[in-house]
GROMACS .gro file of N, CA and C in nm:
model
  450
    1MET      N    1   0.080  -0.116   0.000
    1MET     CA    2   0.000   0.000   0.000
    1MET      C    3   0.087   0.126   0.000
    2ALA      N    4   0.200   0.122   0.057
    2ALA     CA    5   0.291   0.235   0.061
    2ALA      C    6   0.340   0.268  -0.079
    3LYS      N    7   0.362   0.163  -0.158
    3LYS     CA    8   0.405   0.187  -0.296
    3LYS      C    9   0.295   0.256  -0.375
    4ARG      N   10   0.172   0.216  -0.349
    4ARG     CA   11   0.061   0.276  -0.420
    4ARG      C   12   0.049   0.423  -0.382
    5LEU      N   13   0.059   0.456  -0.254
    5LEU     CA   14   0.052   0.595  -0.209
    5LEU      C   15   0.168   0.677  -0.268
    6GLU      N   16   0.285   0.616  -0.270
    6GLU     CA   17   0.402   0.683  -0.329
    6GLU      C   18   0.378   0.709  -0.478
    7TYR      N   19   0.321   0.612  -0.546
    7TYR     CA   20   0.293   0.625  -0.689
    7TYR      C   21   0.190   0.735  -0.712
    8GLU      N   22   0.082   0.739  -0.634
    8GLU     CA   23  -0.023   0.841  -0.648
    8GLU      C   24   0.033   0.981  -0.619
    9ARG      N   25   0.119   0.991  -0.517
    9ARG     CA   26   0.180   1.119  -0.483
    9ARG      C   27   0.267   1.169  -0.599
   10LYS      N   28   0.347   1.080  -0.660
   10LYS     CA   29   0.430   1.119  -0.775
   10LYS      C   30   0.342   1.160  -0.892
   11MET      N   31   0.235   1.085  -0.914
   11MET     CA   32   0.144   1.119  -1.024
   11MET      C   33   0.079   1.255  -0.998
   12TRP      N   34   0.038   1.280  -0.873
   12TRP     CA   35  -0.023   1.407  -0.840
   12TRP      C   36   0.077   1.520  -0.858
   13GLU      N   37   0.203   1.502  -0.816
   13GLU     CA   38   0.308   1.603  -0.833
   13GLU      C   39   0.335   1.629  -0.982
   14MET      N   40   0.340   1.522  -1.060
   14MET     CA   41   0.361   1.539  -1.205
   14MET      C   42   0.243   1.612  -1.268
   15GLU      N   43   0.123   1.576  -1.225
   15GLU     CA   44   0.003   1.642  -1.278
   15GLU      C   45   0.004   1.790  -1.239
   16ARG      N   46   0.040   1.815  -1.114
   16ARG     CA   47   0.045   1.954  -1.067
   16ARG      C   48   0.153   2.032  -1.143
   17GLN      N   49   0.268   1.971  -1.169
   17GLN     CA   50   0.376   2.034  -1.245
   17GLN      C   51   0.330   2.066  -1.387
   18LEU      N   52   0.262   1.971  -1.450
   18LEU     CA   53   0.209   1.995  -1.585
   18LEU      C   54   0.105   2.107  -1.585
   19GLN      N   55   0.023   2.111  -1.481
   19GLN     CA   56  -0.078   2.216  -1.471
   19GLN      C   57  -0.010   2.353  -1.455
   20ILE      N   58   0.094   2.360  -1.373
   20ILE     CA   59   0.168   2.486  -1.354
   20ILE      C   60   0.234   2.529  -1.485
   21GLU      N   61   0.296   2.434  -1.556
   21GLU     CA   62   0.358   2.465  -1.685
   21GLU      C   63   0.254   2.511  -1.787
   22ALA      N   64   0.139   2.447  -1.788
   22ALA     CA   65   0.032   2.486  -1.880
   22ALA      C   66  -0.016   2.628  -1.848
   23GLU      N   67  -0.030   2.659  -1.718
   23GLU     CA   68  -0.071   2.794  -1.679
   23GLU      C   69   0.034   2.896  -1.721
   24ASP      N   70   0.161   2.862  -1.700
   24ASP     CA   71   0.269   2.952  -1.742
   24ASP      C   72   0.267   2.975  -1.893
   25LEU      N   73   0.248   2.866  -1.967
   25LEU     CA   74   0.242   2.879  -2.114
   25LEU      C   75   0.121   2.963  -2.155
   26ASN      N   76   0.008   2.942  -2.088
   26ASN     CA   77  -0.111   3.022  -2.119
   26ASN      C   78  -0.086   3.170  -2.089
   27LYS      N   79  -0.019   3.197  -1.976
   27LYS     CA   80   0.012   3.337  -1.941
   27LYS      C   81   0.105   3.398  -2.046
   28LYS      N   82   0.208   3.322  -2.083
   28LYS     CA   83   0.302   3.372  -2.185
   28LYS      C   84   0.230   3.395  -2.317
   29PHE      N   85   0.141   3.301  -2.352
   29PHE     CA   86   0.066   3.315  -2.477
   29PHE      C   87  -0.024   3.438  -2.472
   30GLU      N   88  -0.093   3.458  -2.361
   30GLU     CA   89  -0.181   3.575  -2.347
   30GLU      C   90  -0.099   3.704  -2.350
   31GLN      N   91   0.018   3.704  -2.285
   31GLN     CA   92   0.103   3.823  -2.288
   31GLN      C   93   0.151   3.852  -2.430
   32ALA      N   94   0.193   3.748  -2.500
   32ALA     CA   95   0.240   3.766  -2.638
   32ALA      C   96   0.126   3.817  -2.725
   33ARG      N   97   0.006   3.761  -2.704
   33ARG     CA   98  -0.110   3.805  -2.782
   33ARG      C   99  -0.145   3.950  -2.748
   34ALA      N  100  -0.139   3.986  -2.621
   34ALA     CA  101  -0.168   4.123  -2.581
   34ALA      C  102  -0.064   4.219  -2.638
   35GLU      N  103   0.063   4.180  -2.635
   35GLU     CA  104   0.169   4.263  -2.692
   35GLU      C  105   0.150   4.280  -2.843
   36GLN      N  106   0.116   4.169  -2.908
   36GLN     CA  107   0.093   4.174  -3.053
   36GLN      C  108  -0.026   4.264  -3.085
   37LYS      N  109  -0.131   4.253  -3.004
   37LYS     CA  110  -0.249   4.336  -3.027
   37LYS      C  111  -0.217   4.483  -3.004
   38SER      N  112  -0.140   4.513  -2.898
   38SER     CA  113  -0.105   4.653  -2.873
   38SER      C  114  -0.012   4.707  -2.982
   39GLN      N  115   0.078   4.620  -3.031
   39GLN     CA  116   0.167   4.662  -3.140
   39GLN      C  117   0.085   4.688  -3.267
   40GLN      N  118  -0.013   4.603  -3.294
   40GLN     CA  119  -0.098   4.625  -3.412
   40GLN      C  120  -0.178   4.754  -3.396
   41GLN      N  121  -0.226   4.781  -3.274
   41GLN     CA  122  -0.299   4.905  -3.252
   41GLN      C  123  -0.208   5.026  -3.271
   42GLN      N  124  -0.084   5.017  -3.221
   42GLN     CA  125   0.011   5.127  -3.240
   42GLN      C  126   0.042   5.147  -3.387
   43GLU      N  127   0.063   5.037  -3.460
   43GLU     CA  128   0.089   5.047  -3.603
   43GLU      C  129  -0.031   5.105  -3.675
   44TYR      N  130  -0.151   5.063  -3.635
   44TYR     CA  131  -0.272   5.116  -3.697
   44TYR      C  132  -0.284   5.266  -3.671
   45LEU      N  133  -0.261   5.306  -3.545
   45LEU     CA  134  -0.268   5.449  -3.513
   45LEU      C  135  -0.161   5.529  -3.586
   46MET      N  136  -0.041   5.471  -3.596
   46MET     CA  137   0.067   5.539  -3.667
   46MET      C  138   0.032   5.551  -3.815
   47HIS      N  139  -0.020   5.443  -3.873
   47HIS     CA  140  -0.058   5.445  -4.014
   47HIS      C  141  -0.171   5.545  -4.036
   48LYS      N  142  -0.267   5.546  -3.944
   48LYS     CA  143  -0.378   5.639  -3.956
   48LYS      C  144  -0.329   5.783  -3.946
   49LYS      N  145  -0.234   5.807  -3.854
   49LYS     CA  146  -0.178   5.941  -3.839
   49LYS      C  147  -0.102   5.983  -3.965
   50GLU      N  148  -0.023   5.889  -4.021
   50GLU     CA  149   0.049   5.918  -4.145
   50GLU      C  150  -0.048   5.945  -4.259
   51GLU      N  151  -0.155   5.867  -4.265
   51GLU     CA  152  -0.254   5.886  -4.371
   51GLU      C  153  -0.324   6.021  -4.356
   52GLU      N  154  -0.356   6.060  -4.233
   52GLU     CA  155  -0.418   6.190  -4.210
   52GLU      C  156  -0.322   6.302  -4.248
   53GLU      N  157  -0.194   6.287  -4.213
   53GLU     CA  158  -0.094   6.387  -4.249
   53GLU      C  159  -0.080   6.398  -4.401
   54TYR      N  160  -0.079   6.281  -4.469
   54TYR     CA  161  -0.070   6.280  -4.615
   54TYR      C  162  -0.192   6.350  -4.675
   55ASN      N  163  -0.311   6.316  -4.627
   55ASN     CA  164  -0.432   6.379  -4.680
   55ASN      C  165  -0.433   6.529  -4.653
   56TYR      N  166  -0.382   6.569  -4.535
   56TYR     CA  167  -0.374   6.711  -4.503
   56TYR      C  168  -0.279   6.783  -4.599
   57GLN      N  169  -0.161   6.724  -4.621
   57GLN     CA  170  -0.065   6.784  -4.713
   57GLN      C  171  -0.121   6.789  -4.855
   58LEU      N  172  -0.191   6.681  -4.895
   58LEU     CA  173  -0.252   6.677  -5.028
   58LEU      C  174  -0.358   6.786  -5.041
   59GLN      N  175  -0.439   6.803  -4.937
   59GLN     CA  176  -0.542   6.906  -4.939
   59GLN      C  177  -0.479   7.045  -4.946
   60LYS      N  178  -0.370   7.066  -4.869
   60LYS     CA  179  -0.300   7.195  -4.875
   60LYS      C  180  -0.246   7.222  -5.014
   61LEU      N  181  -0.189   7.118  -5.077
   61LEU     CA  182  -0.135   7.133  -5.211
   61LEU      C  183  -0.247   7.164  -5.310
   62LYS      N  184  -0.361   7.095  -5.296
   62LYS     CA  185  -0.474   7.123  -5.385
   62LYS      C  186  -0.523   7.266  -5.367
   63GLN      N  187  -0.527   7.312  -5.242
   63GLN     CA  188  -0.570   7.449  -5.218
   63GLN      C  189  -0.471   7.548  -5.275
   64LYS      N  190  -0.343   7.516  -5.265
   64LYS     CA  191  -0.241   7.604  -5.321
   64LYS      C  192  -0.255   7.610  -5.472
   65ILE      N  193  -0.278   7.493  -5.535
   65ILE     CA  194  -0.294   7.488  -5.681
   65ILE      C  195  -0.419   7.562  -5.722
   66THR      N  196  -0.531   7.537  -5.656
   66THR     CA  197  -0.655   7.605  -5.693
   66THR      C  198  -0.646   7.753  -5.660
   67GLY      N  199  -0.565   7.791  -5.561
   67GLY     CA  200  -0.545   7.932  -5.531
   67GLY      C  201  -0.471   8.002  -5.642
   68VAL      N  202  -0.375   7.933  -5.703
   68VAL     CA  203  -0.300   7.990  -5.814
   68VAL      C  204  -0.391   8.009  -5.934
   69PHE      N  205  -0.479   7.914  -5.958
   69PHE     CA  206  -0.568   7.920  -6.073
   69PHE      C  207  -0.708   7.966  -6.035
   70SER      N  208  -0.722   8.036  -5.925
   70SER     CA  209  -0.855   8.074  -5.879
   70SER      C  210  -0.924   8.169  -5.976
   71ALA      N  211  -0.849   8.240  -6.057
   71ALA     CA  212  -0.911   8.330  -6.154
   71ALA      C  213  -0.973   8.253  -6.269
   72GLY      N  214  -0.928   8.131  -6.293
   72GLY     CA  215  -0.981   8.050  -6.402
   72GLY      C  216  -1.112   7.984  -6.363
   73PRO      N  217  -1.193   7.947  -6.462
   73PRO     CA  218  -1.320   7.882  -6.432
   73PRO      C  219  -1.298   7.742  -6.378
   74THR      N  220  -1.388   7.700  -6.290
   74THR     CA  221  -1.381   7.565  -6.235
   74THR      C  222  -1.510   7.492  -6.264
   75ASN      N  223  -1.503   7.359  -6.266
   75ASN     CA  224  -1.624   7.281  -6.287
   75ASN      C  225  -1.688   7.252  -6.152
   76THR      N  226  -1.789   7.167  -6.148
   76THR     CA  227  -1.865   7.144  -6.025
   76THR      C  228  -1.785   7.073  -5.919
   77SER      N  229  -1.685   6.996  -5.953
   77SER     CA  230  -1.606   6.925  -5.853
   77SER      C  231  -1.501   7.015  -5.789
   78GLY      N  232  -1.484   7.135  -5.837
   78GLY     CA  233  -1.387   7.226  -5.779
   78GLY      C  234  -1.252   7.221  -5.846
   79SER      N  235  -1.232   7.130  -5.937
   79SER     CA  236  -1.104   7.124  -6.006
   79SER      C  237  -1.106   7.218  -6.125
   80LEU      N  238  -0.991   7.250  -6.173
   80LEU     CA  239  -0.978   7.346  -6.282
   80LEU      C  240  -1.032   7.288  -6.411
   81ASP      N  241  -1.119   7.363  -6.477
   81ASP     CA  242  -1.175   7.319  -6.605
   81ASP      C  243  -1.099   7.391  -6.715
   82LEU      N  244  -1.004   7.322  -6.776
   82LEU     CA  245  -0.918   7.383  -6.877
   82LEU      C  246  -0.991   7.409  -7.008
   83SER      N  247  -1.098   7.337  -7.035
   83SER     CA  248  -1.167   7.357  -7.162
   83SER      C  249  -1.225   7.498  -7.169
   84LYS      N  250  -1.278   7.548  -7.059
   84LYS     CA  251  -1.332   7.684  -7.059
   84LYS      C  252  -1.220   7.786  -7.067
   85SER      N  253  -1.108   7.757  -7.004
   85SER     CA  254  -0.995   7.850  -7.009
   85SER      C  255  -0.939   7.859  -7.150
   86LEU      N  256  -0.931   7.747  -7.218
   86LEU     CA  257  -0.877   7.747  -7.353
   86LEU      C  258  -0.970   7.819  -7.449
   87ILE      N  259  -1.099   7.809  -7.426
   87ILE     CA  260  -1.194   7.880  -7.512
   87ILE      C  261  -1.176   8.030  -7.496
   88SER      N  262  -1.153   8.075  -7.373
   88SER     CA  263  -1.138   8.218  -7.351
   88SER      C  264  -1.007   8.271  -7.408
   89LEU      N  265  -0.911   8.185  -7.435
   89LEU     CA  266  -0.783   8.229  -7.490
   89LEU      C  267  -0.772   8.204  -7.641
   90SER      N  268  -0.882   8.174  -7.706
   90SER     CA  269  -0.876   8.147  -7.849
   90SER      C  270  -0.841   8.274  -7.925
   91PRO      N  271  -0.779   8.263  -8.043
   91PRO     CA  272  -0.737   8.382  -8.118
   91PRO      C  273  -0.853   8.472  -8.159
   92SER      N  274  -0.973   8.419  -8.171
   92SER     CA  275  -1.085   8.502  -8.212
   92SER      C  276  -1.141   8.583  -8.097
   93SER      N  277  -1.086   8.565  -7.980
   93SER     CA  278  -1.133   8.636  -7.862
   93SER      C  279  -1.096   8.783  -7.872
   94PRO      N  280  -1.190   8.874  -7.848
   94PRO     CA  281  -1.159   9.017  -7.857
   94PRO      C  282  -1.074   9.066  -7.740
   95SER      N  283  -1.055   8.985  -7.636
   95SER     CA  284  -0.978   9.030  -7.520
   95SER      C  285  -0.828   9.032  -7.547
   96LEU      N  286  -0.783   8.971  -7.655
   96LEU     CA  287  -0.640   8.970  -7.685
   96LEU      C  288  -0.594   9.108  -7.731
   97SER      N  289  -0.474   9.142  -7.695
   97SER     CA  290  -0.422   9.272  -7.737
   97SER      C  291  -0.390   9.268  -7.886
   98PRO      N  292  -0.396   9.380  -7.955
   98PRO     CA  293  -0.369   9.381  -8.100
   98PRO      C  294  -0.226   9.343  -8.133
   99SER      N  295  -0.133   9.361  -8.041
   99SER     CA  296   0.006   9.329  -8.072
   99SER      C  297   0.028   9.179  -8.083
  100LEU      N  298  -0.059   9.100  -8.022
  100LEU     CA  299  -0.045   8.955  -8.031
  100LEU      C  300  -0.099   8.900  -8.163
  101ASN      N  301  -0.181   8.975  -8.229
  101ASN     CA  302  -0.241   8.928  -8.353
  101ASN      C  303  -0.169   8.995  -8.470
  102SER      N  304  -0.050   8.946  -8.502
  102SER     CA  305   0.033   9.012  -8.602
  102SER      C  306  -0.009   8.977  -8.744
  103SER      N  307  -0.085   8.871  -8.763
  103SER     CA  308  -0.120   8.833  -8.900
  103SER      C  309  -0.217   8.933  -8.962
  104ARG      N  310  -0.294   9.006  -8.883
  104ARG     CA  311  -0.387   9.105  -8.938
  104ARG      C  312  -0.316   9.237  -8.968
  105GLU      N  313  -0.215   9.269  -8.887
  105GLU     CA  314  -0.148   9.398  -8.905
  105GLU      C  315  -0.048   9.397  -9.019
  106TYR      N  316   0.027   9.289  -9.037
  106TYR     CA  317   0.134   9.285  -9.136
  106TYR      C  318   0.120   9.162  -9.225
  107PRO      N  319   0.013   9.151  -9.301
  107PRO     CA  320  -0.003   9.030  -9.381
  107PRO      C  321   0.098   9.021  -9.496
  108LYS      N  322   0.138   9.133  -9.554
  108LYS     CA  323   0.228   9.127  -9.669
  108LYS      C  324   0.370   9.093  -9.625
  109GLU      N  325   0.415   9.151  -9.514
  109GLU     CA  326   0.551   9.124  -9.468
  109GLU      C  327   0.567   8.979  -9.424
  110ARG      N  328   0.465   8.923  -9.367
  110ARG     CA  329   0.474   8.785  -9.319
  110ARG      C  330   0.488   8.688  -9.436
  111ASN      N  331   0.420   8.712  -9.544
  111ASN     CA  332   0.428   8.621  -9.659
  111ASN      C  333   0.561   8.634  -9.733
  112ASN      N  334   0.625   8.749  -9.724
  112ASN     CA  335   0.750   8.770  -9.797
  112ASN      C  336   0.874   8.724  -9.721
  113VAL      N  337   0.861   8.691  -9.595
  113VAL     CA  338   0.977   8.651  -9.515
  113VAL      C  339   1.017   8.509  -9.553
  114GLN      N  340   1.145   8.493  -9.586
  114GLN     CA  341   1.195   8.360  -9.620
  114GLN      C  342   1.259   8.297  -9.497
  115SER      N  343   1.259   8.165  -9.496
  115SER     CA  344   1.317   8.095  -9.382
  115SER      C  345   1.468   8.112  -9.381
  116PRO      N  346   1.531   8.098  -9.265
  116PRO     CA  347   1.677   8.111  -9.256
  116PRO      C  348   1.749   8.007  -9.341
  117LEU      N  349   1.690   7.891  -9.361
  117LEU     CA  350   1.752   7.789  -9.446
  117LEU      C  351   1.759   7.836  -9.591
  118LEU      N  352   1.651   7.902  -9.635
  118LEU     CA  353   1.650   7.951  -9.772
  118LEU      C  354   1.749   8.066  -9.790
  119LEU      N  355   1.761   8.149  -9.687
  119LEU     CA  356   1.852   8.262  -9.698
  119LEU      C  357   1.998   8.218  -9.695
  120SER      N  358   2.030   8.113  -9.618
  120SER     CA  359   2.169   8.070  -9.607
  120SER      C  360   2.211   7.976  -9.719
  121ALA      N  361   2.115   7.914  -9.787
  121ALA     CA  362   2.151   7.821  -9.895
  121ALA      C  363   2.198   7.901 -10.016
  122ARG      N  364   2.308   7.862 -10.072
  122ARG     CA  365   2.359   7.930 -10.192
  122ARG      C  366   2.291   7.869 -10.314
  123PRO      N  367   2.242   7.953 -10.400
  123PRO     CA  368   2.173   7.898 -10.518
  123PRO      C  369   2.273   7.832 -10.613
  124SER      N  370   2.237   7.714 -10.655
  124SER     CA  371   2.318   7.644 -10.755
  124SER      C  372   2.245   7.651 -10.888
  125SER      N  373   2.307   7.600 -10.989
  125SER     CA  374   2.244   7.605 -11.121
  125SER      C  375   2.120   7.517 -11.127
  126ALA      N  376   2.112   7.412 -11.041
  126ALA     CA  377   1.997   7.322 -11.045
  126ALA      C  378   1.882   7.374 -10.961
  127THR      N  379   1.907   7.467 -10.869
  127THR     CA  380   1.802   7.514 -10.780
  127THR      C  381   1.773   7.660 -10.808
  128ASN      N  382   1.648   7.692 -10.830
  128ASN     CA  383   1.604   7.828 -10.853
  128ASN      C  384   1.518   7.868 -10.734
  129ILE      N  385   1.569   7.955 -10.646
  129ILE     CA  386   1.497   7.991 -10.525
  129ILE      C  387   1.370   8.068 -10.557
  130SER      N  388   1.369   8.149 -10.657
  130SER     CA  389   1.250   8.227 -10.690
  130SER      C  390   1.135   8.139 -10.735
  131ALA      N  391   1.164   8.019 -10.782
  131ALA     CA  392   1.058   7.928 -10.828
  131ALA      C  393   0.998   7.850 -10.712
  132ILE      N  394   1.059   7.855 -10.596
  132ILE     CA  395   1.010   7.778 -10.481
  132ILE      C  396   0.902   7.858 -10.411
  133SER      N  397   0.792   7.794 -10.381
  133SER     CA  398   0.681   7.860 -10.313
  133SER      C  399   0.708   7.863 -10.163
  134THR      N  400   0.676   7.974 -10.096
  134THR     CA  401   0.697   7.982  -9.952
  134THR      C  402   0.590   7.905  -9.876
  135THR      N  403   0.482   7.867  -9.942
  135THR     CA  404   0.378   7.791  -9.874
  135THR      C  405   0.406   7.642  -9.879
  136SER      N  406   0.508   7.601  -9.951
  136SER     CA  407   0.542   7.459  -9.961
  136SER      C  408   0.593   7.410  -9.827
  137SER      N  409   0.559   7.287  -9.791
  137SER     CA  410   0.604   7.232  -9.663
  137SER      C  411   0.744   7.173  -9.673
  138LYS      N  412   0.797   7.157  -9.794
  138LYS     CA  413   0.931   7.101  -9.812
  138LYS      C  414   1.032   7.214  -9.822
  139VAL      N  415   1.147   7.195  -9.760
  139VAL     CA  416   1.254   7.293  -9.764
  139VAL      C  417   1.354   7.248  -9.868
  140PRO      N  418   1.387   7.334  -9.967
  140PRO     CA  419   1.483   7.293 -10.070
  140PRO      C  420   1.624   7.287 -10.011
  141LEU      N  421   1.696   7.184 -10.044
  141LEU     CA  422   1.832   7.166  -9.997
  141LEU      C  423   1.923   7.133 -10.113
  142LYS      N  424   2.048   7.163 -10.095
  142LYS     CA  425   2.145   7.124 -10.197
  142LYS      C  426   2.157   6.972 -10.193
  143LYS      N  427   2.184   6.915 -10.305
  143LYS     CA  428   2.193   6.770 -10.315
  143LYS      C  429   2.308   6.720 -10.228
  144GLY      N  430   2.277   6.622 -10.144
  144GLY     CA  431   2.379   6.557 -10.062
  144GLY      C  432   2.397   6.617  -9.924
  145VAL      N  433   2.324   6.723  -9.888
  145VAL     CA  434   2.343   6.785  -9.757
  145VAL      C  435   2.299   6.690  -9.646
  146PHE      N  436   2.182   6.628  -9.661
  146PHE     CA  437   2.131   6.537  -9.559
  146PHE      C  438   2.124   6.394  -9.610
  147SER      N  439   2.201   6.361  -9.708
  147SER     CA  440   2.192   6.227  -9.766
  147SER      C  441   2.236   6.119  -9.668
  148LYS      N  442   2.321   6.152  -9.574
  148LYS     CA  443   2.367   6.052  -9.477
  148LYS      C  444   2.260   6.021  -9.373
  149LEU      N  445   2.163   6.109  -9.355
  149LEU     CA  446   2.058   6.086  -9.256
  149LEU      C  447   1.952   5.990  -9.307
  150TYR      N  448   1.939   5.974  -9.437
  150TYR     CA  449   1.832   5.890  -9.490
  150TYR      C  450   1.883   5.758  -9.534
   0.00000   0.00000   0.00000
């Protein structure tokens, strides 16, 4: 009977030791989980703070941009509507100063001006500059000037 009591006492001690180890592991697990949760909360708060800062900076930049273009028309979303701005800057607009519209003031001089390429090219016997139209999109060149490019 003494052996049986000794055996039960050892079993009880082993069971108690396992129970203590299990409790310790549970405590460690709960602590690790709590630390992980607090770290995730800190990361979430940090990310949220960074996102708010980014959105704030973006909003400031948008306000700065719209402040620069505040004289221009805007559409319903508040962003700059360039189509209306471009219409107001069209050449037929009477708001342009007369100095910007040189084609109406000096039509004859504009048609008589030759390009710098035509002025610098020396006439050869094969090329007659007076026969070349200024409205032509092709520029006359001496033979072989750009032959290496093609």
